[in-house]
Coordinates of C-alpha atoms and ligand atoms in Angstrom, one line a residue:
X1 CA 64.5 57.4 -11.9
X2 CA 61.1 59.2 -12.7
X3 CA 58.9 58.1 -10.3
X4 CA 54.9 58.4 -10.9
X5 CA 52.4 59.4 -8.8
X6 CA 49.2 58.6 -10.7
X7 CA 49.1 55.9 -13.5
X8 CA 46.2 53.7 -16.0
X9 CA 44.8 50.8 -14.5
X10 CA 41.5 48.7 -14.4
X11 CA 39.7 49.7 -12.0
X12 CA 36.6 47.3 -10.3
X13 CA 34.2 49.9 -8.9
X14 CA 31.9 47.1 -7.4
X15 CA 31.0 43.4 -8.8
X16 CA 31.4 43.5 -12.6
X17 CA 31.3 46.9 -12.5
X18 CA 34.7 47.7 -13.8
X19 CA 36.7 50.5 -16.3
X20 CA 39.4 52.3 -17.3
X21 CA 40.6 54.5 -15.1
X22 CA 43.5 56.5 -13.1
X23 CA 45.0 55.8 -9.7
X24 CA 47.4 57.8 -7.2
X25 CA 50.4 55.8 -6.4
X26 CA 51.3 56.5 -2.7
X27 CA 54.8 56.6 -1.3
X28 CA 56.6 53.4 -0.7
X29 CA 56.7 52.3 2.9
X30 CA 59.7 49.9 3.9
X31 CA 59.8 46.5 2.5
X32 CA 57.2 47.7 0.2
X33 CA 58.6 48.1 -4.4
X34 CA 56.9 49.4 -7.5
X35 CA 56.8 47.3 -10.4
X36 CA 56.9 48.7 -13.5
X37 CA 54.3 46.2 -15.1
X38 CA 55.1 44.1 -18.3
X39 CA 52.5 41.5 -18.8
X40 CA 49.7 40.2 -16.3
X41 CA 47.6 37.5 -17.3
X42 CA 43.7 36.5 -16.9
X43 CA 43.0 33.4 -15.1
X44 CA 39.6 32.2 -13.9
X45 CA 40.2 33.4 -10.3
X46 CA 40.2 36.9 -11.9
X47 CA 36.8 36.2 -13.7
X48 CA 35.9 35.2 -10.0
X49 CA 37.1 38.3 -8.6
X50 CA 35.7 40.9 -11.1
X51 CA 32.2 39.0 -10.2
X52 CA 32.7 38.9 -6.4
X53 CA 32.8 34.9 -6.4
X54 CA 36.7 34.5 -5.4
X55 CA 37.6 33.6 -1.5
X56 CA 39.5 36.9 -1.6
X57 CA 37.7 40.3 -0.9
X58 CA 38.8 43.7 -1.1
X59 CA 37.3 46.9 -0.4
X60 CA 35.9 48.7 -3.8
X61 CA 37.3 50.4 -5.9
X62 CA 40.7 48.1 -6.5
X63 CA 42.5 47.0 -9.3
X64 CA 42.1 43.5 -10.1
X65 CA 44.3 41.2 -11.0
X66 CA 46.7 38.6 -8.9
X67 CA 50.1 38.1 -10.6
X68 CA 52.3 39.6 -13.4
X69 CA 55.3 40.4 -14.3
X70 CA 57.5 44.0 -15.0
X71 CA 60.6 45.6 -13.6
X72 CA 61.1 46.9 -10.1
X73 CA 62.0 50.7 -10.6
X74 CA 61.9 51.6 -6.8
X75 CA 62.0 50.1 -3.2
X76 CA 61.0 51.4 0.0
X77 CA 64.2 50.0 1.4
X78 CA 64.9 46.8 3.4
X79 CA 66.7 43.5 2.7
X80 CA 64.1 41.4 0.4
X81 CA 62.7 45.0 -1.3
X82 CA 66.3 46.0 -2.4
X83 CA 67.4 42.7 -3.5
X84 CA 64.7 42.7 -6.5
X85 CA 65.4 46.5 -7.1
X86 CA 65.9 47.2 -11.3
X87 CA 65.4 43.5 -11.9
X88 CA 62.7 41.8 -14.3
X89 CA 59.9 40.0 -11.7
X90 CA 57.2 37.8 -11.6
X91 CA 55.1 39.9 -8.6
X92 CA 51.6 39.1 -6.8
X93 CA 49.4 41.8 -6.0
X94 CA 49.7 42.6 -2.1
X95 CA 46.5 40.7 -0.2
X96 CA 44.9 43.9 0.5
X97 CA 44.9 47.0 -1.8
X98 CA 45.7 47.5 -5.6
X99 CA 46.6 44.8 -7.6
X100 CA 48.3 43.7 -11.3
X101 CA 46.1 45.0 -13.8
X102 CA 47.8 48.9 -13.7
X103 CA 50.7 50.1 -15.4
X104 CA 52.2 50.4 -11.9
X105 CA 52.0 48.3 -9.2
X106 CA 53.0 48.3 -5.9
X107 CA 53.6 45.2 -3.6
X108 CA 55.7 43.9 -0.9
X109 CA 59.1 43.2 -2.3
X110 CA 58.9 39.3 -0.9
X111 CA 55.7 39.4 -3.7
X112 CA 59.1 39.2 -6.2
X113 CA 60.5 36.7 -7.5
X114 CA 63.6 37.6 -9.9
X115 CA 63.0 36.1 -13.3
X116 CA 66.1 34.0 -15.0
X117 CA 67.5 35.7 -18.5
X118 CA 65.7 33.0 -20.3
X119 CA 61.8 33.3 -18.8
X120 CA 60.3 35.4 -21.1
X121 CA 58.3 38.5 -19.4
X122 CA 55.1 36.8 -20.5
X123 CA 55.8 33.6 -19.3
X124 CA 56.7 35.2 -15.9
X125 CA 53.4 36.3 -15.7
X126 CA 52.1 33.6 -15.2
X127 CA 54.9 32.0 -12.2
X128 CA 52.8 31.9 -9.4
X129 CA 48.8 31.0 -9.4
X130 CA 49.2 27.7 -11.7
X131 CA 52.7 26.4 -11.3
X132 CA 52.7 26.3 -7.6
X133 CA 49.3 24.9 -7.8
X134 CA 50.8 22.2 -10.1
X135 CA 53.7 21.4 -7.6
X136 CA 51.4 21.1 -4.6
X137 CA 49.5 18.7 -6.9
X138 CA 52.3 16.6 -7.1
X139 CA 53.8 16.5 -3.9
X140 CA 50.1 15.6 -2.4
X141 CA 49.9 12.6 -5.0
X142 CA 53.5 11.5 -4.2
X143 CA 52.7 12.1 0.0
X144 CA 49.3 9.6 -0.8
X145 CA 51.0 7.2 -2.9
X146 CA 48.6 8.0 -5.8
X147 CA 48.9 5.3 -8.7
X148 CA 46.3 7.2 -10.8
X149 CA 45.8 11.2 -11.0
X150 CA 42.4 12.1 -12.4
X151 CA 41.7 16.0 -13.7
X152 CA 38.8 17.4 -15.3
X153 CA 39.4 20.4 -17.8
X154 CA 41.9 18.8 -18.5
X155 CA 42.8 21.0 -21.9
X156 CA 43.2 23.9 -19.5
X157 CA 47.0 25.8 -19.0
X158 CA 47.1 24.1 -15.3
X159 CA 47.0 21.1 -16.3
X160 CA 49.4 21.1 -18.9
X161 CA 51.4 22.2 -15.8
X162 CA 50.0 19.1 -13.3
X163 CA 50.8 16.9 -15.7
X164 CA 54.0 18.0 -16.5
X165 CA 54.9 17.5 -12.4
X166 CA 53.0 14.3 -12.9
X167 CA 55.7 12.8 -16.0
X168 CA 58.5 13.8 -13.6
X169 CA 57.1 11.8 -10.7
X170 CA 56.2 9.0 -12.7
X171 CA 52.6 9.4 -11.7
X172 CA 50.0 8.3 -15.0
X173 CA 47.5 11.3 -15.6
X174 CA 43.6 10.4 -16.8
X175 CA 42.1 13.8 -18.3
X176 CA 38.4 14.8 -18.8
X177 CA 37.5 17.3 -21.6
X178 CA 34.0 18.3 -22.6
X179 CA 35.7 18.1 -26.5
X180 CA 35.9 15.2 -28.4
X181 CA 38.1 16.4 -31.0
X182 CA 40.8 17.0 -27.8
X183 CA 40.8 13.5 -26.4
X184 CA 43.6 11.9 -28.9
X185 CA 45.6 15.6 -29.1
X186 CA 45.9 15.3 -25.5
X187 CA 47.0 11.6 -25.5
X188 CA 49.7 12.9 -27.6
X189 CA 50.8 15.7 -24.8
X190 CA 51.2 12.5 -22.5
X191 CA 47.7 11.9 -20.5
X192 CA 47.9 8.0 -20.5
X193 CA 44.0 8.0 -21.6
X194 CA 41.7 11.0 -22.1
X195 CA 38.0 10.7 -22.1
X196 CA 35.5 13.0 -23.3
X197 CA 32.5 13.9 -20.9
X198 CA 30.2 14.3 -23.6
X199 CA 30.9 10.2 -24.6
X200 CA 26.9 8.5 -23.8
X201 CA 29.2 5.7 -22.3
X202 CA 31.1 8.3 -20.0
X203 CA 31.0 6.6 -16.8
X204 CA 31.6 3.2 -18.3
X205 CA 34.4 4.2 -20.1
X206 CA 35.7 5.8 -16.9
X207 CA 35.0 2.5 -14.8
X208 CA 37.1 0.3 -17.9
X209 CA 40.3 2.3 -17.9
X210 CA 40.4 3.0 -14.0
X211 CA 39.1 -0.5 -12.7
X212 CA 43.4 -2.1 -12.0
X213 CA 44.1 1.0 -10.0
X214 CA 43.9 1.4 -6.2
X215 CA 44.6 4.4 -4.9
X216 CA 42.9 7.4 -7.1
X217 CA 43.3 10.9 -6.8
X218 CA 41.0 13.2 -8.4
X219 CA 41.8 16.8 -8.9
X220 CA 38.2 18.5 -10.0
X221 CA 38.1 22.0 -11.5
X222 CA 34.6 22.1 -11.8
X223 CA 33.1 21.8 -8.5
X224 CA 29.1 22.2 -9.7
X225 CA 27.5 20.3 -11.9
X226 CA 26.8 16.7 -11.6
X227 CA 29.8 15.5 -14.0
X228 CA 32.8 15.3 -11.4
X229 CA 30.2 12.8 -9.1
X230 CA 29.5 10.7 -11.5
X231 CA 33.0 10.6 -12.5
X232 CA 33.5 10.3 -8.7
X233 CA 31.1 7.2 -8.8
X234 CA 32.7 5.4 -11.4
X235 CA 36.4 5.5 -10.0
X236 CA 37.6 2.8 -7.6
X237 CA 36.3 2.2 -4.3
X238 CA 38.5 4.9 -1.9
X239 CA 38.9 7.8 -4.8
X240 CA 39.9 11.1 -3.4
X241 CA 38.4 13.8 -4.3
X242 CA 40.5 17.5 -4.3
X243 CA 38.0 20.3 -5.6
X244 CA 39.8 23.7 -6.4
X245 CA 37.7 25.3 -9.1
X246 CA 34.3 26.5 -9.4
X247 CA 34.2 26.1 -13.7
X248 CA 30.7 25.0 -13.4
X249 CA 28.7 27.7 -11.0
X250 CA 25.6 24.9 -11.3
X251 CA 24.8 23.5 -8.1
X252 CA 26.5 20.4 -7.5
X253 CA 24.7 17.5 -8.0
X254 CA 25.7 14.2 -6.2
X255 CA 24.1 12.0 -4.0
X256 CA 25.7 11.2 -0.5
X257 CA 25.3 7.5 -0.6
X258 CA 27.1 6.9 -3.4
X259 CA 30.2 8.9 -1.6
X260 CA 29.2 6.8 1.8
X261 CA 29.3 3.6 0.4
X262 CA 32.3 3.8 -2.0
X263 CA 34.1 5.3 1.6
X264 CA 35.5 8.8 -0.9
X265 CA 37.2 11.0 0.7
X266 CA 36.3 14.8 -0.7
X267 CA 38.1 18.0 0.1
X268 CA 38.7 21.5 -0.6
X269 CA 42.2 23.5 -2.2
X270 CA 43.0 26.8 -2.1
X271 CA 46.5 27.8 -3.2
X272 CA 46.5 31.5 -0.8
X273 CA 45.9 29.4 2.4
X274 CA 48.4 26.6 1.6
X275 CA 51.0 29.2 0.7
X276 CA 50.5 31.5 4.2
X277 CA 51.1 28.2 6.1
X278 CA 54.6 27.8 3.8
X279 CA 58.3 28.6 5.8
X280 CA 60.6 30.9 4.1
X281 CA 62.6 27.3 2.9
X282 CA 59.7 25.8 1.2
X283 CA 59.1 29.0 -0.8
X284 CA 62.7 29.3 -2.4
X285 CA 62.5 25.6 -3.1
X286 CA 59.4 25.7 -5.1
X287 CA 60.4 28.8 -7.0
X288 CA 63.5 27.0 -7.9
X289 CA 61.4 24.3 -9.1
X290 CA 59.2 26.4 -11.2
X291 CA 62.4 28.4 -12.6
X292 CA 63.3 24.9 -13.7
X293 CA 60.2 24.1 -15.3
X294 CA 59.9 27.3 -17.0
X295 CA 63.4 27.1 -18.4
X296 CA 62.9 23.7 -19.3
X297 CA 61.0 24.8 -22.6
X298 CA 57.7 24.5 -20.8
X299 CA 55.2 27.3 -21.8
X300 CA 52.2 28.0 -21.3
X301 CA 49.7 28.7 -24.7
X302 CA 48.8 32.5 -25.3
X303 CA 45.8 33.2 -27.2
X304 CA 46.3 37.0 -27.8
X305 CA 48.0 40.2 -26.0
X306 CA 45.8 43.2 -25.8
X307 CA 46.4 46.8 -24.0
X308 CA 44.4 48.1 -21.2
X309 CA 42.2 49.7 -23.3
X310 CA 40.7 46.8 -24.9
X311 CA 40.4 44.8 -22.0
X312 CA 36.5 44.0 -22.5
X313 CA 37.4 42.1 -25.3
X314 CA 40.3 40.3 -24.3
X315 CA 38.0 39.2 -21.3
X316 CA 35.5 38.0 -23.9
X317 CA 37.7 36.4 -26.0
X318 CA 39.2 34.7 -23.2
X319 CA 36.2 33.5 -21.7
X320 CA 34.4 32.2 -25.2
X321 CA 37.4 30.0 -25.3
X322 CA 39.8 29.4 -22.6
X323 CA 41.5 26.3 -23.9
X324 CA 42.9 28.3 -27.0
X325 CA 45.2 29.9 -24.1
X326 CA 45.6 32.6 -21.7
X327 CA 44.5 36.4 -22.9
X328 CA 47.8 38.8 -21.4
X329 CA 47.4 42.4 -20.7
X330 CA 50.4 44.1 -21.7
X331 CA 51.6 47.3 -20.4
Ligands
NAP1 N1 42.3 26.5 -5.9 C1 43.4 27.1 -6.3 O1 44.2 27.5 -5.5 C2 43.6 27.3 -7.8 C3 44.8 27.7 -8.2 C4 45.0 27.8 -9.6 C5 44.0 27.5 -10.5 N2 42.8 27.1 -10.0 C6 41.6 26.8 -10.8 O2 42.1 25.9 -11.9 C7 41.2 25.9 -12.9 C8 41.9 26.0 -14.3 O3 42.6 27.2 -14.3 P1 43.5 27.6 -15.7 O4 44.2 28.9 -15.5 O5 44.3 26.4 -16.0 O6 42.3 27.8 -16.7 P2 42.4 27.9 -18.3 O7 43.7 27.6 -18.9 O8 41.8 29.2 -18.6 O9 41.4 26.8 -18.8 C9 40.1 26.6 -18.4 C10 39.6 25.3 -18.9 O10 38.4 25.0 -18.2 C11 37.5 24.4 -19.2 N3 36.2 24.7 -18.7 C12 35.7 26.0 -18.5 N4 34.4 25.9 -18.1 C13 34.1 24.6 -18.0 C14 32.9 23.8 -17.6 N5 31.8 24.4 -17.2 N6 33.0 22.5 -17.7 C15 34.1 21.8 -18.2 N7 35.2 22.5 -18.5 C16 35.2 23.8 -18.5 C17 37.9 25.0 -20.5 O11 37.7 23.9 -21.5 P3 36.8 24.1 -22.8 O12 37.7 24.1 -23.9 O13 35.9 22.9 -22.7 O14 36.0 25.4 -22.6 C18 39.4 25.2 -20.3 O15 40.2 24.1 -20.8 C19 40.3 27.1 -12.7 O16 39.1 26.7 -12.1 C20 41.0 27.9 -11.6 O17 40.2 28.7 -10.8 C21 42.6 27.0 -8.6

């Protein structure tokens, strides 16, 4: 096997400050592979990245990027590095150093995950960030008793994914899009109800449909704005709020009374810090349950493919309309 030393990638100079450009590949260090990349997707926590917003920080310059998919073509050695070697993977980029967006990356081999024959490379890009997101989603409404899950964005690909975990449990889903036109779509995907934010009756509507249920948990993608408190306010009495996106960079707009006086509970979720507190056995049992959702016919909507060269404009296309699905760079 021809192994490279240099190779294309992104490359993020500084806070949106990014281009095409070339990186040296060092040499493997034990436990450490390099994936030959296939697909690696864009997700808002990218967006976040490339602008400096994300919780995770690395020193400049680094390629982006935070999961893919591609081939391991060499390993460093060690158990968990030499059990993905020349197998098709889903990888995460390493927490500190280079990550998916390159022609070649290389990660620690327990960053693998080998893909089944029937996951498409493209839909194993996308194994980690959102699915295991979705599963924790569900086990924290099963662990709470939850007879109502709320989401806003709820058009987006995680979703889709939370509410698929959601069916299994038997756990009803309300969604919240800013589209009209995607309410009764959606209705048809399985959200029990779907309201649209833009409704003038929004928070009425909200306070019909959820006013028999008892224990409500909201999962909120938006975090600013004023729209997830005044959804907050018109949920039962109790409603738990779980923010874990930062759609809306507007400052948030609620007022603490209504929180203290409707006794809410509201909290934070961050995927990288539940995962580091994860044993070895809880790992392999989620990835088995997001191999089984992935070859279960679940996928996830791809808008377009585009080549490192053009990824401007897949980043603009993706970001003038994220619910038409995710923008892939392919390798
Ligand atoms: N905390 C964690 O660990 C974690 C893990 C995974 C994902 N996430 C977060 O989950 C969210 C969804 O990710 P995804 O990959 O599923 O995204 P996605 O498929 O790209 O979809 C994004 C969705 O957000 C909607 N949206 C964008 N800006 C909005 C705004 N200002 N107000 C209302 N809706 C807005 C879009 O709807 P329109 O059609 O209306 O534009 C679209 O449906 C992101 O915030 C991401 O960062 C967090």
């Amino acid at each position: 096997m021809n192994i490279p030393q240099t190779c294309n990638a992104v490359v993020l100079n500084g806070p949106s400050d990014f281009s095409n450009g070339q990186i040296t590949l060092p040499s493997l260090k034990k436990g450490e592979v390099l994936v030959k990349m296939a697909f690696t997707p864009v997700n808002p926590s990218d967006l976040a990245f490339l602008t400096g917003n994300y919780g995770l920080k690395k020193a400049f310059p680094v390629v982006p990027g935070l999961e893919g998919s591609g081939t391991v073509i060499a390993s460093g050695g060690g158990f968990l590095a030499n059990n993905v070697l020349n197998k098709r993977v889903a990888c995460s980029a390493p927490a500190a150093g280079n990550g998916t967006w390159a022609e070649y990356m290389i990660t620690d081999g327990n960053k693998c995950i080998a893909l089944k024959p029937e996951v498409s490379l493209e839909q194993g890009s996308m194994f980690f960030v959102n699915p295991l997101t979705a599963l924790s989603f569900s086990k924290q409404a099963k662990k709470t008793n939850a007879d109502l899950v709320v989401l806003t964005a709820a058009d987006s690909a995680l979703a889709k994914m939370i509410l698929f975990f959601m069916k299994n449990a038997g756990i009803p889903v309300l969604g919240i899009v800013r589209k009209p036109e995607r309410t009764a779509p959606l209705e048809t995907e399985g959200f029990k109800k779907v309201i649209s934010s833009s409704d003038s009756d929004f928070q009425n509507n909200v306070k019909a449909f959820t006013k028999g249920y008892r224990n409500v948990m909201f999962f909120d993608a938006l975090g600013g704005g004023s729209l997830s408190y005044s959804l907050l306010n018109a949920l039962p009495d109790k409603a738990q709020m779980v923010i874990y996106g930062r759609l809306d960079l507007t400052e948030p707009g609620f007022s603490p009374q209504d929180i203290l006086f409707k006794e809410n509970i509201i909290r934070g979720y961050w995927l990288s810090k539940e995962a580091g507190r994860k044993s070895l056995i809880e790992i392999l049992l989620d990835v088995r349950k997001v191999q089984k959702m992935l070859t279960s016919g679940f996928e996830t909507k791809i808008q377009d493919t585009v080549g490192i060269a053009d990824i401007a404009e897949g980043l603009d296309k993706y970001v003038k309309n994220m619910s038409a699905g995710k923008v892939l760079l392919k390798f």
